[in-house]
Amino acid sequence: MTLNTIALELVPPNVAGGFEKASDDAAKVVRYSAEFGLDGRIRHVMIPGMIAEDDDRPITMQPKLDVLDFWSIIRPQLPGINGLCTQVTAFMDEATLAERLAKLSAAGMEGVVFVGVPRTMNDGEGSGVAPTDALSIYRDAVANRGVILIPTREGEQGRFDFKCNQGATYGMTQLLYSDAIVGFLADFAKNTDHRPEILLSFGFVPKMEARVGLINWLIQDPGNAVVAEEQEFVKK
């Protein structure tokens, strides 16, 4: 199977010492790509726009470099590699978000995943633009408009279909621990004509997960039996 996009996720470093750390990250991408036979095959880096989440997050959230600042540092060191990013929309009004998206596009971001509120808030809360609204509002401003896809979330088939109807051209799944995405996409294909590209995201390192527990925290969904099975899978 041909994969259209091979992307490497790079999280912006903390603001303190960020410039040096960003340059080091770019150098590592170049060095390890050559060392492991991926030179010229990684076509994008995916940079998440980080926001503060729940207080019980296993790893303390430190202030991070802005996506644009991080990208401006690493881009010159990564010839032939383009950018993808996530953008939280729920706390920006339409004009502010339009300005932000214009800057991202001008900086060479080929795709933007629109992200909503943290899970401590309900969908639609937040003073800004909901991701589902952003998909249609900024259809002409952003060529490749992405959304978060969580195959174990209840009602996700209908939610993802609605997002595609609104203008989503790709999805990024955050749960690539079991093969849950396979059955999800098979069912999705039977019930809709949409064929968005899917970025299979979020691999994890078992030894680090056993020590830190970040993945278990990220995927928790109390009362969802499917997610409980996923958590057991991660533990193994």
mmCIF file of N, CA, C and O in Angstrom, residues 106-182:
data_model
loop_
_atom_site.group_PDB
_atom_site.id
_atom_site.type_symbol
_atom_site.label_atom_id
_atom_site.label_comp_id
_atom_site.label_asym_id
_atom_site.label_seq_id
_atom_site.Cartn_x
_atom_site.Cartn_y
_atom_site.Cartn_z
ATOM 1 N N ALA A 106 0.957 31.283 4.945
ATOM 2 C CA ALA A 106 2.073 32.027 4.369
ATOM 3 C C ALA A 106 3.415 31.452 4.790
ATOM 4 O O ALA A 106 4.407 31.540 4.053
ATOM 5 N N ALA A 107 3.435 30.823 5.965
ATOM 6 C CA ALA A 107 4.676 30.236 6.481
ATOM 7 C C ALA A 107 4.951 28.856 5.896
ATOM 8 O O ALA A 107 5.985 28.261 6.199
ATOM 9 N N GLY A 108 4.024 28.340 5.079
ATOM 10 C CA GLY A 108 4.255 27.049 4.444
ATOM 11 C C GLY A 108 3.565 25.876 5.090
ATOM 12 O O GLY A 108 3.906 24.717 4.806
ATOM 13 N N MET A 109 2.583 26.148 5.948
ATOM 14 C CA MET A 109 1.801 25.051 6.521
ATOM 15 C C MET A 109 0.794 24.565 5.477
ATOM 16 O O MET A 109 -0.118 25.287 5.100
ATOM 17 N N GLU A 110 0.949 23.329 5.024
ATOM 18 C CA GLU A 110 0.101 22.804 3.961
ATOM 19 C C GLU A 110 -1.232 22.272 4.477
ATOM 20 O O GLU A 110 -2.171 22.096 3.707
ATOM 21 N N GLY A 111 -1.303 21.983 5.765
ATOM 22 C CA GLY A 111 -2.545 21.478 6.333
ATOM 23 C C GLY A 111 -2.670 21.910 7.777
ATOM 24 O O GLY A 111 -1.681 22.007 8.497
ATOM 25 N N VAL A 112 -3.912 22.186 8.197
ATOM 26 C CA VAL A 112 -4.173 22.600 9.569
ATOM 27 C C VAL A 112 -5.320 21.749 10.114
ATOM 28 O O VAL A 112 -6.390 21.673 9.511
ATOM 29 N N VAL A 113 -5.078 21.104 11.256
ATOM 30 C CA VAL A 113 -6.129 20.370 11.958
ATOM 31 C C VAL A 113 -6.808 21.327 12.923
ATOM 32 O O VAL A 113 -6.157 21.910 13.797
ATOM 33 N N PHE A 114 -8.108 21.505 12.772
ATOM 34 C CA PHE A 114 -8.862 22.378 13.654
ATOM 35 C C PHE A 114 -9.246 21.616 14.927
ATOM 36 O O PHE A 114 -9.857 20.543 14.852
ATOM 37 N N VAL A 115 -8.897 22.175 16.077
ATOM 38 C CA VAL A 115 -9.095 21.513 17.370
ATOM 39 C C VAL A 115 -9.995 22.370 18.243
ATOM 40 O O VAL A 115 -9.911 23.605 18.238
ATOM 41 N N GLY A 116 -10.847 21.699 19.022
ATOM 42 C CA GLY A 116 -11.797 22.398 19.875
ATOM 43 C C GLY A 116 -11.323 22.533 21.307
ATOM 44 O O GLY A 116 -10.131 22.657 21.587
ATOM 45 N N VAL A 117 -12.270 22.468 22.231
ATOM 46 C CA VAL A 117 -11.990 22.718 23.648
ATOM 47 C C VAL A 117 -11.388 21.482 24.303
ATOM 48 O O VAL A 117 -11.536 20.359 23.819
ATOM 49 N N PRO A 118 -10.672 21.674 25.434
ATOM 50 C CA PRO A 118 -10.204 20.528 26.210
ATOM 51 C C PRO A 118 -11.393 19.711 26.696
ATOM 52 O O PRO A 118 -12.528 20.204 26.745
ATOM 53 N N ARG A 119 -11.129 18.484 27.092
ATOM 54 C CA ARG A 119 -12.249 17.598 27.439
ATOM 55 C C ARG A 119 -12.946 17.994 28.734
ATOM 56 O O ARG A 119 -14.008 17.450 29.050
ATOM 57 N N THR A 120 -12.365 18.915 29.497
ATOM 58 C CA THR A 120 -13.056 19.408 30.694
ATOM 59 C C THR A 120 -14.209 20.329 30.320
ATOM 60 O O THR A 120 -15.009 20.696 31.180
ATOM 61 N N MET A 121 -14.295 20.695 29.026
ATOM 62 C CA MET A 121 -15.386 21.539 28.543
ATOM 63 C C MET A 121 -16.226 20.754 27.542
ATOM 64 O O MET A 121 -15.776 19.749 26.992
ATOM 65 N N ASN A 122 -17.443 21.200 27.307
ATOM 66 C CA ASN A 122 -18.325 20.536 26.354
ATOM 67 C C ASN A 122 -18.127 21.099 24.953
ATOM 68 O O ASN A 122 -17.719 22.251 24.787
ATOM 69 N N ASP A 123 -18.407 20.267 23.927
ATOM 70 C CA ASP A 123 -18.342 20.745 22.549
ATOM 71 C C ASP A 123 -19.205 21.996 22.397
ATOM 72 O O ASP A 123 -20.330 22.054 22.891
ATOM 73 N N GLY A 124 -18.675 22.980 21.705
ATOM 74 C CA GLY A 124 -19.422 24.210 21.491
ATOM 75 C C GLY A 124 -19.125 25.284 22.506
ATOM 76 O O GLY A 124 -19.445 26.456 22.290
ATOM 77 N N GLU A 125 -18.518 24.884 23.635
ATOM 78 C CA GLU A 125 -18.113 25.890 24.612
ATOM 79 C C GLU A 125 -16.836 26.576 24.135
ATOM 80 O O GLU A 125 -16.147 26.107 23.242
ATOM 81 N N GLY A 126 -16.517 27.675 24.743
ATOM 82 C CA GLY A 126 -15.372 28.462 24.296
ATOM 83 C C GLY A 126 -15.886 29.705 23.591
ATOM 84 O O GLY A 126 -16.943 29.690 22.955
ATOM 85 N N SER A 127 -15.122 30.755 23.668
ATOM 86 C CA SER A 127 -15.570 32.046 23.163
ATOM 87 C C SER A 127 -15.341 32.225 21.669
ATOM 88 O O SER A 127 -15.757 33.225 21.088
ATOM 89 N N GLY A 128 -14.673 31.246 21.026
ATOM 90 C CA GLY A 128 -14.293 31.411 19.632
ATOM 91 C C GLY A 128 -15.088 30.563 18.664
ATOM 92 O O GLY A 128 -16.293 30.330 18.844
ATOM 93 N N VAL A 129 -14.399 30.081 17.635
ATOM 94 C CA VAL A 129 -15.024 29.365 16.530
ATOM 95 C C VAL A 129 -14.911 27.854 16.761
ATOM 96 O O VAL A 129 -13.818 27.336 16.998
ATOM 97 N N ALA A 130 -16.028 27.166 16.709
ATOM 98 C CA ALA A 130 -16.007 25.708 16.844
ATOM 99 C C ALA A 130 -15.304 25.101 15.624
ATOM 100 O O ALA A 130 -15.435 25.618 14.506
ATOM 101 N N PRO A 131 -14.567 23.994 15.797
ATOM 102 C CA PRO A 131 -13.872 23.384 14.661
ATOM 103 C C PRO A 131 -14.790 23.047 13.487
ATOM 104 O O PRO A 131 -14.414 23.235 12.330
ATOM 105 N N THR A 132 -15.996 22.579 13.774
ATOM 106 C CA THR A 132 -16.910 22.232 12.686
ATOM 107 C C THR A 132 -17.329 23.458 11.886
ATOM 108 O O THR A 132 -17.564 23.374 10.681
ATOM 109 N N ASP A 133 -17.431 24.609 12.557
ATOM 110 C CA ASP A 133 -17.734 25.853 11.844
ATOM 111 C C ASP A 133 -16.520 26.340 11.062
ATOM 112 O O ASP A 133 -16.644 26.826 9.927
ATOM 113 N N ALA A 134 -15.329 26.191 11.651
ATOM 114 C CA ALA A 134 -14.106 26.639 10.988
ATOM 115 C C ALA A 134 -13.892 25.915 9.662
ATOM 116 O O ALA A 134 -13.381 26.498 8.698
ATOM 117 N N LEU A 135 -14.302 24.659 9.599
ATOM 118 C CA LEU A 135 -14.114 23.876 8.373
ATOM 119 C C LEU A 135 -14.779 24.527 7.169
ATOM 120 O O LEU A 135 -14.238 24.510 6.055
ATOM 121 N N SER A 136 -15.961 25.097 7.382
ATOM 122 C CA SER A 136 -16.665 25.731 6.264
ATOM 123 C C SER A 136 -16.292 27.201 6.111
ATOM 124 O O SER A 136 -16.141 27.700 4.998
ATOM 125 N N ILE A 137 -16.101 27.895 7.242
ATOM 126 C CA ILE A 137 -15.787 29.323 7.183
ATOM 127 C C ILE A 137 -14.483 29.577 6.444
ATOM 128 O O ILE A 137 -14.362 30.509 5.641
ATOM 129 N N TYR A 138 -13.481 28.713 6.697
ATOM 130 C CA TYR A 138 -12.145 28.946 6.140
ATOM 131 C C TYR A 138 -11.803 27.965 5.016
ATOM 132 O O TYR A 138 -10.641 27.670 4.772
ATOM 133 N N ARG A 139 -12.845 27.506 4.343
ATOM 134 C CA ARG A 139 -12.663 26.544 3.250
ATOM 135 C C ARG A 139 -11.721 27.086 2.169
ATOM 136 O O ARG A 139 -10.902 26.356 1.610
ATOM 137 N N ASP A 140 -11.819 28.372 1.875
ATOM 138 C CA ASP A 140 -10.984 28.973 0.829
ATOM 139 C C ASP A 140 -9.628 29.436 1.348
ATOM 140 O O ASP A 140 -8.722 29.690 0.560
ATOM 141 N N ALA A 141 -9.497 29.550 2.669
ATOM 142 C CA ALA A 141 -8.260 30.069 3.251
ATOM 143 C C ALA A 141 -7.231 28.978 3.512
ATOM 144 O O ALA A 141 -6.031 29.232 3.485
ATOM 145 N N VAL A 142 -7.707 27.755 3.781
ATOM 146 C CA VAL A 142 -6.822 26.628 4.098
ATOM 147 C C VAL A 142 -7.151 25.487 3.153
ATOM 148 O O VAL A 142 -8.268 24.945 3.179
ATOM 149 N N ALA A 143 -6.192 25.096 2.333
ATOM 150 C CA ALA A 143 -6.457 24.076 1.310
ATOM 151 C C ALA A 143 -6.744 22.710 1.915
ATOM 152 O O ALA A 143 -7.647 21.988 1.471
ATOM 153 N N ASN A 144 -5.981 22.334 2.938
ATOM 154 C CA ASN A 144 -6.140 21.015 3.560
ATOM 155 C C ASN A 144 -6.570 21.208 5.008
ATOM 156 O O ASN A 144 -5.788 21.614 5.857
ATOM 157 N N ARG A 145 -7.842 20.895 5.265
ATOM 158 C CA ARG A 145 -8.445 21.154 6.575
ATOM 159 C C ARG A 145 -8.666 19.835 7.299
ATOM 160 O O ARG A 145 -9.446 18.991 6.860
ATOM 161 N N GLY A 146 -7.981 19.682 8.418
ATOM 162 C CA GLY A 146 -8.039 18.421 9.139
ATOM 163 C C GLY A 146 -8.874 18.499 10.397
ATOM 164 O O GLY A 146 -9.182 19.576 10.915
ATOM 165 N N VAL A 147 -9.243 17.309 10.898
ATOM 166 C CA VAL A 147 -9.997 17.192 12.151
ATOM 167 C C VAL A 147 -9.441 16.020 12.947
ATOM 168 O O VAL A 147 -8.797 15.127 12.403
ATOM 169 N N ILE A 148 -9.687 16.046 14.243
ATOM 170 C CA ILE A 148 -9.296 14.941 15.105
ATOM 171 C C ILE A 148 -10.298 13.799 14.927
ATOM 172 O O ILE A 148 -11.511 14.014 14.920
ATOM 173 N N LEU A 149 -9.779 12.598 14.803
ATOM 174 C CA LEU A 149 -10.609 11.398 14.656
ATOM 175 C C LEU A 149 -10.250 10.425 15.774
ATOM 176 O O LEU A 149 -9.100 9.997 15.881
ATOM 177 N N ILE A 150 -11.217 10.089 16.619
ATOM 178 C CA ILE A 150 -10.993 9.153 17.721
ATOM 179 C C ILE A 150 -11.928 7.962 17.517
ATOM 180 O O ILE A 150 -13.120 8.019 17.851
ATOM 181 N N PRO A 151 -11.428 6.858 16.938
ATOM 182 C CA PRO A 151 -12.310 5.763 16.524
ATOM 183 C C PRO A 151 -13.053 5.089 17.666
ATOM 184 O O PRO A 151 -14.081 4.454 17.439
ATOM 185 N N THR A 152 -12.564 5.232 18.899
ATOM 186 C CA THR A 152 -13.232 4.602 20.036
ATOM 187 C C THR A 152 -14.272 5.505 20.687
ATOM 188 O O THR A 152 -14.970 5.083 21.608
ATOM 189 N N ARG A 153 -14.395 6.750 20.228
ATOM 190 C CA ARG A 153 -15.350 7.676 20.843
ATOM 191 C C ARG A 153 -16.767 7.345 20.395
ATOM 192 O O ARG A 153 -17.025 7.115 19.211
ATOM 193 N N GLU A 154 -17.686 7.335 21.328
ATOM 194 C CA GLU A 154 -19.079 7.006 21.011
ATOM 195 C C GLU A 154 -19.657 8.030 20.037
ATOM 196 O O GLU A 154 -19.479 9.236 20.197
ATOM 197 N N GLY A 155 -20.326 7.536 18.981
ATOM 198 C CA GLY A 155 -20.934 8.421 17.992
ATOM 199 C C GLY A 155 -19.963 9.001 16.989
ATOM 200 O O GLY A 155 -20.311 9.940 16.251
ATOM 201 N N GLU A 156 -18.733 8.456 16.925
ATOM 202 C CA GLU A 156 -17.703 9.062 16.081
ATOM 203 C C GLU A 156 -17.994 8.905 14.587
ATOM 204 O O GLU A 156 -17.587 9.751 13.795
ATOM 205 N N GLN A 157 -18.703 7.843 14.188
ATOM 206 C CA GLN A 157 -19.042 7.686 12.766
ATOM 207 C C GLN A 157 -19.834 8.889 12.266
ATOM 208 O O GLN A 157 -19.488 9.512 11.261
ATOM 209 N N GLY A 158 -20.893 9.232 12.983
ATOM 210 C CA GLY A 158 -21.714 10.369 12.584
ATOM 211 C C GLY A 158 -20.976 11.685 12.715
ATOM 212 O O GLY A 158 -21.122 12.578 11.871
ATOM 213 N N ARG A 159 -20.166 11.795 13.779
ATOM 214 C CA ARG A 159 -19.403 13.024 13.994
ATOM 215 C C ARG A 159 -18.416 13.249 12.856
ATOM 216 O O ARG A 159 -18.301 14.363 12.327
ATOM 217 N N PHE A 160 -17.705 12.199 12.449
ATOM 218 C CA PHE A 160 -16.701 12.343 11.393
ATOM 219 C C PHE A 160 -17.364 12.612 10.038
ATOM 220 O O PHE A 160 -16.857 13.404 9.233
ATOM 221 N N ASP A 161 -18.493 11.977 9.782
ATOM 222 C CA ASP A 161 -19.218 12.223 8.537
ATOM 223 C C ASP A 161 -19.668 13.681 8.458
ATOM 224 O O ASP A 161 -19.558 14.331 7.413
ATOM 225 N N PHE A 162 -20.155 14.214 9.575
ATOM 226 C CA PHE A 162 -20.580 15.618 9.615
ATOM 227 C C PHE A 162 -19.409 16.548 9.344
ATOM 228 O O PHE A 162 -19.526 17.527 8.601
ATOM 229 N N LYS A 163 -18.258 16.240 9.937
ATOM 230 C CA LYS A 163 -17.074 17.066 9.720
ATOM 231 C C LYS A 163 -16.647 17.047 8.250
ATOM 232 O O LYS A 163 -16.228 18.070 7.702
ATOM 233 N N CYS A 164 -16.748 15.886 7.622
ATOM 234 C CA CYS A 164 -16.417 15.804 6.193
ATOM 235 C C CYS A 164 -17.402 16.619 5.364
ATOM 236 O O CYS A 164 -17.022 17.282 4.395
ATOM 237 N N ASN A 165 -18.677 16.560 5.734
ATOM 238 C CA ASN A 165 -19.679 17.369 5.045
ATOM 239 C C ASN A 165 -19.383 18.859 5.199
ATOM 240 O O ASN A 165 -19.650 19.658 4.287
ATOM 241 N N GLN A 166 -18.820 19.227 6.331
ATOM 242 C CA GLN A 166 -18.502 20.627 6.599
ATOM 243 C C GLN A 166 -17.269 21.106 5.837
ATOM 244 O O GLN A 166 -17.034 22.297 5.709
ATOM 245 N N GLY A 167 -16.462 20.152 5.339
ATOM 246 C CA GLY A 167 -15.301 20.561 4.560
ATOM 247 C C GLY A 167 -13.976 19.955 4.977
ATOM 248 O O GLY A 167 -12.925 20.347 4.455
ATOM 249 N N ALA A 168 -13.994 18.990 5.904
ATOM 250 C CA ALA A 168 -12.743 18.352 6.295
ATOM 251 C C ALA A 168 -12.196 17.517 5.139
ATOM 252 O O ALA A 168 -12.940 16.779 4.491
ATOM 253 N N THR A 169 -10.892 17.645 4.886
ATOM 254 C CA THR A 169 -10.266 16.866 3.818
ATOM 255 C C THR A 169 -9.381 15.752 4.362
ATOM 256 O O THR A 169 -8.968 14.877 3.626
ATOM 257 N N TYR A 170 -9.072 15.803 5.663
ATOM 258 C CA TYR A 170 -8.325 14.696 6.260
ATOM 259 C C TYR A 170 -8.607 14.615 7.757
ATOM 260 O O TYR A 170 -9.113 15.554 8.373
ATOM 261 N N GLY A 171 -8.317 13.451 8.310
ATOM 262 C CA GLY A 171 -8.482 13.245 9.736
ATOM 263 C C GLY A 171 -7.175 12.773 10.337
ATOM 264 O O GLY A 171 -6.372 12.115 9.674
ATOM 265 N N MET A 172 -6.953 13.117 11.585
ATOM 266 C CA MET A 172 -5.774 12.640 12.300
ATOM 267 C C MET A 172 -6.246 11.854 13.512
ATOM 268 O O MET A 172 -6.907 12.395 14.395
ATOM 269 N N THR A 173 -5.943 10.558 13.523
ATOM 270 C CA THR A 173 -6.410 9.736 14.623
ATOM 271 C C THR A 173 -5.404 9.759 15.757
ATOM 272 O O THR A 173 -4.193 9.688 15.547
ATOM 273 N N GLN A 174 -5.898 9.877 16.969
ATOM 274 C CA GLN A 174 -5.044 9.913 18.148
ATOM 275 C C GLN A 174 -4.946 8.554 18.835
ATOM 276 O O GLN A 174 -4.294 8.438 19.861
ATOM 277 N N LEU A 175 -5.612 7.546 18.319
ATOM 278 C CA LEU A 175 -5.616 6.251 18.985
ATOM 279 C C LEU A 175 -5.101 5.173 18.049
ATOM 280 O O LEU A 175 -5.860 4.435 17.452
ATOM 281 N N LEU A 176 -3.793 5.072 17.915
ATOM 282 C CA LEU A 176 -3.210 4.046 17.068
ATOM 283 C C LEU A 176 -2.464 3.042 17.949
ATOM 284 O O LEU A 176 -1.275 2.853 17.858
ATOM 285 N N TYR A 177 -3.204 2.404 18.858
ATOM 286 C CA TYR A 177 -2.595 1.445 19.754
ATOM 287 C C TYR A 177 -3.071 0.037 19.393
ATOM 288 O O TYR A 177 -2.326 -0.928 19.478
ATOM 289 N N SER A 178 -4.339 -0.107 19.044
ATOM 290 C CA SER A 178 -4.871 -1.369 18.554
ATOM 291 C C SER A 178 -5.247 -1.151 17.089
ATOM 292 O O SER A 178 -4.864 -0.165 16.487
ATOM 293 N N ASP A 179 -6.032 -2.060 16.534
ATOM 294 C CA ASP A 179 -6.462 -1.908 15.137
ATOM 295 C C ASP A 179 -7.883 -1.341 15.053
ATOM 296 O O ASP A 179 -8.576 -1.531 14.059
ATOM 297 N N ALA A 180 -8.315 -0.609 16.082
ATOM 298 C CA ALA A 180 -9.680 -0.085 16.108
ATOM 299 C C ALA A 180 -9.992 0.785 14.899
ATOM 300 O O ALA A 180 -11.126 0.811 14.417
ATOM 301 N N ILE A 181 -8.982 1.493 14.376
ATOM 302 C CA ILE A 181 -9.211 2.382 13.244
ATOM 303 C C ILE A 181 -9.606 1.610 11.992
ATOM 304 O O ILE A 181 -10.329 2.130 11.132
ATOM 305 N N VAL A 182 -9.168 0.347 11.878
ATOM 306 C CA VAL A 182 -9.448 -0.440 10.669
ATOM 307 C C VAL A 182 -10.941 -0.707 10.533
ATOM 308 O O VAL A 182 -11.551 -0.448 9.489
#
